[in-house]
Coordinates of C-alpha atoms in Angstrom, one line a residue:
M1 CA -21.8 40.4 3.3
V2 CA -24.8 38.7 1.8
K3 CA -22.7 37.4 -1.1
R4 CA -20.1 36.0 1.2
L5 CA -22.8 34.3 3.3
L6 CA -24.4 32.7 0.2
A7 CA -20.9 31.5 -1.0
M8 CA -20.2 29.9 2.3
L9 CA -23.7 28.2 2.4
S10 CA -23.1 26.9 -1.2
V11 CA -19.7 25.4 -0.2
L12 CA -21.3 23.8 2.9
L13 CA -24.1 22.3 0.8
L14 CA -21.6 20.9 -1.7
L15 CA -19.6 19.3 1.1
M16 CA -22.7 17.8 2.6
L17 CA -23.8 16.4 -0.8
C18 CA -20.3 14.9 -1.4
G19 CA -20.3 13.4 2.0
S20 CA -23.7 12.0 1.5
S21 CA -22.8 10.4 -1.8
L22 CA -19.7 8.8 -0.3
A23 CA -21.7 7.4 2.6
E24 CA -24.3 6.0 0.3
R25 CA -21.9 4.1 -1.9
P26 CA -22.7 0.4 -1.7
M27 CA -20.0 -1.7 -0.1
V28 CA -21.4 -5.0 -1.3
I29 CA -22.8 -5.2 -4.8
D30 CA -24.4 -8.7 -5.5
D31 CA -25.1 -8.3 -9.2
A32 CA -24.9 -12.1 -9.6
G33 CA -27.3 -12.8 -6.8
I34 CA -25.2 -15.4 -5.0
L35 CA -24.4 -14.0 -1.6
G36 CA -27.5 -14.0 0.6
S37 CA -28.6 -11.4 3.2
A38 CA -26.7 -12.9 6.1
S39 CA -23.4 -12.9 4.2
I40 CA -24.0 -9.3 3.0
E41 CA -24.5 -8.1 6.5
K42 CA -21.3 -9.8 7.7
L43 CA -19.4 -8.3 4.7
E44 CA -20.6 -4.8 5.4
R45 CA -19.5 -5.0 9.1
I46 CA -16.0 -6.2 8.0
I47 CA -15.7 -3.5 5.4
K48 CA -16.8 -0.8 7.9
D49 CA -14.2 -2.0 10.3
I50 CA -11.5 -1.9 7.6
Q51 CA -12.5 1.7 6.6
S52 CA -12.6 3.0 10.2
T53 CA -9.5 1.2 11.5
F54 CA -7.1 1.4 8.5
Q55 CA -8.6 4.3 6.5
M56 CA -8.7 2.2 3.4
D57 CA -11.7 1.3 1.3
A58 CA -13.1 -2.2 0.5
V59 CA -15.8 -3.4 -1.8
V60 CA -17.2 -6.8 -2.8
W61 CA -18.7 -7.2 -6.3
T62 CA -20.3 -10.3 -7.8
T63 CA -21.0 -10.3 -11.5
R64 CA -21.7 -12.5 -14.5
Q65 CA -19.4 -11.4 -17.3
P66 CA -19.4 -13.0 -20.8
S67 CA -16.5 -15.3 -21.7
M68 CA -13.2 -13.4 -21.9
N69 CA -9.5 -13.7 -21.0
D70 CA -8.1 -13.1 -17.5
Q71 CA -6.4 -9.8 -18.4
R72 CA -9.7 -8.4 -19.6
L73 CA -11.5 -9.5 -16.4
Q74 CA -8.7 -7.9 -14.4
D75 CA -9.3 -4.5 -16.2
I76 CA -13.0 -4.8 -15.6
A77 CA -12.5 -5.1 -11.9
D78 CA -10.0 -2.2 -11.8
R79 CA -12.3 0.0 -13.8
Y80 CA -15.3 -0.9 -11.6
Y81 CA -13.3 0.3 -8.6
E82 CA -12.2 3.5 -10.3
D83 CA -15.5 4.4 -12.1
H84 CA -17.6 4.0 -9.0
G85 CA -15.5 6.3 -6.9
Y86 CA -14.0 3.8 -4.4
G87 CA -10.8 4.5 -2.6
L88 CA -9.9 6.6 0.5
G89 CA -7.2 9.3 0.7
S90 CA -5.3 11.0 -2.1
D91 CA -4.0 7.7 -3.4
R92 CA -7.6 6.2 -3.3
A93 CA -6.3 3.3 -1.2
G94 CA -8.5 0.2 -1.0
V95 CA -9.3 -3.3 -2.3
L96 CA -12.0 -4.8 -4.5
L97 CA -13.0 -8.5 -4.4
M98 CA -14.7 -9.6 -7.6
I99 CA -16.4 -13.0 -7.9
D100 CA -17.3 -13.5 -11.5
M101 CA -19.7 -16.4 -12.2
G102 CA -19.6 -16.1 -15.9
N103 CA -15.9 -17.1 -16.0
R104 CA -15.8 -18.7 -12.5
Y105 CA -13.0 -16.3 -11.5
I106 CA -12.0 -14.7 -8.3
W107 CA -10.0 -11.5 -8.6
I108 CA -8.6 -9.1 -6.0
S109 CA -7.7 -5.6 -7.1
T110 CA -5.7 -3.3 -4.9
A111 CA -5.0 0.4 -5.1
G112 CA -3.0 3.0 -3.3
V113 CA -1.1 1.9 -0.2
M114 CA -3.2 -1.2 -0.1
I115 CA -0.9 -2.5 -2.9
D116 CA 1.9 -2.6 -0.3
Y117 CA -0.1 -4.2 2.4
L118 CA -1.3 -7.0 0.2
D119 CA 1.6 -8.4 -1.9
D120 CA 1.2 -11.1 -4.5
S121 CA 1.7 -14.0 -2.0
D122 CA -0.7 -12.4 0.5
I123 CA -3.4 -12.2 -2.2
Q124 CA -3.1 -15.9 -3.0
D125 CA -3.1 -16.7 0.7
V126 CA -6.4 -14.8 1.3
I127 CA -8.0 -16.4 -1.7
D128 CA -7.0 -19.8 -0.3
K129 CA -9.2 -19.0 2.7
G130 CA -12.3 -18.8 0.6
Y131 CA -11.4 -21.0 -2.4
D132 CA -13.0 -24.3 -1.2
Y133 CA -16.2 -22.4 -0.4
A134 CA -16.4 -21.1 -4.0
V135 CA -15.7 -24.6 -5.4
N136 CA -18.6 -26.0 -3.3
G137 CA -21.0 -23.2 -4.3
S138 CA -20.9 -21.4 -0.9
Y139 CA -20.1 -18.0 -2.4
G140 CA -21.3 -15.9 0.6
Q141 CA -19.0 -17.8 2.9
C142 CA -16.2 -17.5 0.3
A143 CA -16.5 -13.7 0.2
V144 CA -16.7 -13.4 4.1
A145 CA -13.6 -15.7 4.5
I146 CA -11.6 -13.7 2.0
M147 CA -12.5 -10.3 3.5
Q148 CA -11.8 -11.5 7.1
A149 CA -8.4 -12.7 5.9
I150 CA -7.7 -9.3 4.3
R151 CA -8.6 -7.5 7.5
E152 CA -6.3 -9.8 9.4
D153 CA -3.4 -9.1 7.0
L154 CA -3.8 -5.4 7.4
T155 CA -3.1 -5.7 11.2
H156 CA 0.3 -7.1 10.3
G157 CA 1.4 -4.0 8.4
I158 CA 3.7 -3.9 5.4
K159 CA 6.2 -6.7 5.2
E160 CA 9.9 -6.1 5.7
G161 CA 11.7 -6.0 2.4
H162 CA 8.5 -5.3 0.4
F163 CA 8.7 -3.7 -3.0
R164 CA 6.7 -3.1 -6.2
F165 CA 7.7 -4.6 -9.5
D166 CA 6.7 -4.8 -13.2
P167 CA 5.5 -8.4 -13.8
E168 CA 6.5 -8.2 -17.5
T169 CA 10.1 -7.2 -17.1
G170 CA 10.9 -8.1 -13.4
E171 CA 12.1 -4.5 -12.9
R172 CA 11.7 -3.1 -9.4
L173 CA 9.6 0.0 -9.3
S174 CA 10.1 1.0 -5.7
G175 CA 12.8 0.6 -3.1
I176 CA 12.8 -2.1 -0.5
Y177 CA 10.7 -1.3 2.5
N178 CA 12.6 -1.6 5.8
K179 CA 10.9 -1.3 9.1
L180 CA 12.6 0.5 12.0
T181 CA 11.5 -1.2 15.2
T182 CA 10.8 0.8 18.4
T183 CA 13.8 -0.8 20.1
E184 CA 16.1 0.2 17.1
A185 CA 14.7 3.8 17.3
L186 CA 15.4 4.1 21.0
V187 CA 18.9 2.6 20.7
S188 CA 19.7 5.1 17.9
L189 CA 18.5 8.0 20.0
L190 CA 20.5 6.8 23.0
V191 CA 23.7 6.3 21.0
G192 CA 23.4 9.7 19.4
A193 CA 22.8 11.5 22.7
L194 CA 25.8 9.6 24.3
A195 CA 28.1 10.5 21.4
A196 CA 27.1 14.2 21.6
L197 CA 27.6 14.2 25.4
L198 CA 31.1 12.7 25.0
A199 CA 32.0 15.3 22.4
V200 CA 31.0 18.1 24.7
V201 CA 32.8 16.7 27.7
S202 CA 36.0 16.1 25.6
V203 CA 36.1 19.7 24.3
N204 CA 35.5 21.2 27.6
S205 CA 38.2 19.1 29.3
R206 CA 40.8 20.0 26.7
Y207 CA 40.3 23.7 27.0
A208 CA 39.7 24.0 30.7
L209 CA 42.6 25.7 32.5
K210 CA 43.6 24.2 35.8
E211 CA 44.1 26.4 38.8
S212 CA 43.0 29.5 37.0
T213 CA 39.9 31.6 37.1
Y214 CA 40.1 32.1 33.3
Q215 CA 37.6 30.1 31.3
F216 CA 37.9 29.5 27.6
D217 CA 34.6 30.0 25.7
A218 CA 34.7 27.2 23.1
L219 CA 31.5 28.4 21.4
T220 CA 32.8 31.9 20.5
Q221 CA 36.6 31.4 20.3
V222 CA 37.0 28.2 18.4
S223 CA 37.3 28.3 14.6
C224 CA 37.6 25.7 11.9
D225 CA 39.1 26.1 8.5
L226 CA 38.2 23.6 5.9
T227 CA 40.5 23.0 2.9
V228 CA 39.3 21.8 -0.5
D229 CA 40.7 18.6 -1.8
K230 CA 40.3 18.4 -5.5
E231 CA 40.4 15.0 -7.2
Q232 CA 40.4 14.4 -10.9
F233 CA 38.2 11.7 -12.3
L234 CA 40.1 9.6 -14.9
R235 CA 38.0 6.7 -16.0
Q236 CA 35.2 4.4 -15.1
S237 CA 34.3 0.8 -15.6
V238 CA 30.6 -0.2 -16.0
V239 CA 29.2 -3.7 -15.7
R240 CA 25.6 -4.1 -16.8
T241 CA 23.5 -6.9 -15.4
R242 CA 20.1 -7.8 -16.8
N243 CA 17.2 -7.9 -14.4
A244 CA 16.2 -11.4 -13.4
P245 CA 12.7 -12.2 -14.8
P246 CA 9.9 -13.0 -12.4
P247 CA 9.5 -16.7 -11.5
S248 CA 7.5 -18.7 -14.0
G249 CA 3.8 -18.6 -13.7
D250 CA 0.9 -16.5 -14.9
H251 CA 1.3 -13.0 -13.3
H252 CA -2.5 -12.5 -13.6
S253 CA -2.8 -15.4 -11.2
G254 CA -0.6 -13.8 -8.6
G255 CA 2.8 -15.1 -9.7
G256 CA 5.8 -12.8 -8.9
H257 CA 8.7 -12.0 -6.6
N258 CA 8.6 -13.2 -3.1
G259 CA 7.6 -10.3 -0.9
G260 CA 6.7 -8.0 -3.8
S261 CA 3.6 -6.6 -5.4
S262 CA 3.2 -6.8 -9.1
V263 CA 1.6 -3.7 -10.5
H264 CA -0.1 -2.7 -13.7
V265 CA -1.9 0.3 -15.1
S266 CA -5.6 0.0 -15.9
S267 CA -7.3 1.3 -19.1
G268 CA -8.4 4.2 -16.9
G269 CA -4.8 5.1 -16.1
M270 CA -4.7 4.1 -12.5
T271 CA -2.1 1.9 -10.9
H272 CA -3.3 -1.4 -9.3
G273 CA -1.9 -4.5 -7.8
G274 CA -3.9 -7.7 -7.8
G275 CA -4.2 -11.5 -8.2
G276 CA -6.7 -14.1 -8.8
R277 CA -7.6 -17.6 -10.0
H278 CA -10.4 -19.7 -11.5
F279 CA -12.5 -22.0 -9.4

């Protein structure tokens, strides 16, 4: 009994420590010292709203990296998200906004289902909201405008026809996302119920005996024999079509299929979407 109680207390303590560490994770990390206290407070409020409303994580990180190419900067942002334990749910869904002053580069890294909510064009659109602020040196306003735009995009859900793709080959990595509206769902249920009702009425009317007390029990006395129709396959003709490449443009700057999210695997082995540009 004592051992069981000690085990339960140990598990409870471990859960409390894990919860405390998650709660204490910083949401805004201003390593470059460019945001200001007022902007940081606004960003923290926006991020808390994203976490509670959409159950997805969000983090803003400013940094000063040495001169390097865009792909390397992309991986640094992805790894910061991974290595610092960000992401909610089993797929670690969330978004990281990196503003790098060393290379004057804005990069947005997405993970989990956030990849589907923010496709490549969405990412460029939200960067547009803060781009002029960055050019003019108002980095706090830049970050706030971008995060506000991300929160607004989340309210719209995943776009109809969305899919993930490999930016190097153009290959689709997921099926097209099709939404079923409430009206479509109700109509489908109504049509199905009506069809079932007509079938029941039709069977009952066929087997009902007029001017007789005898009633035919269709459920117990009706049988159905299915015959097997064997067909022999003779030959096939296959036409192969090469996948169309993604539209021209640097995929690290958010280029790609309309309505799709380009994805890549970080050096840490996690799948991310993303996009960015220099300012």
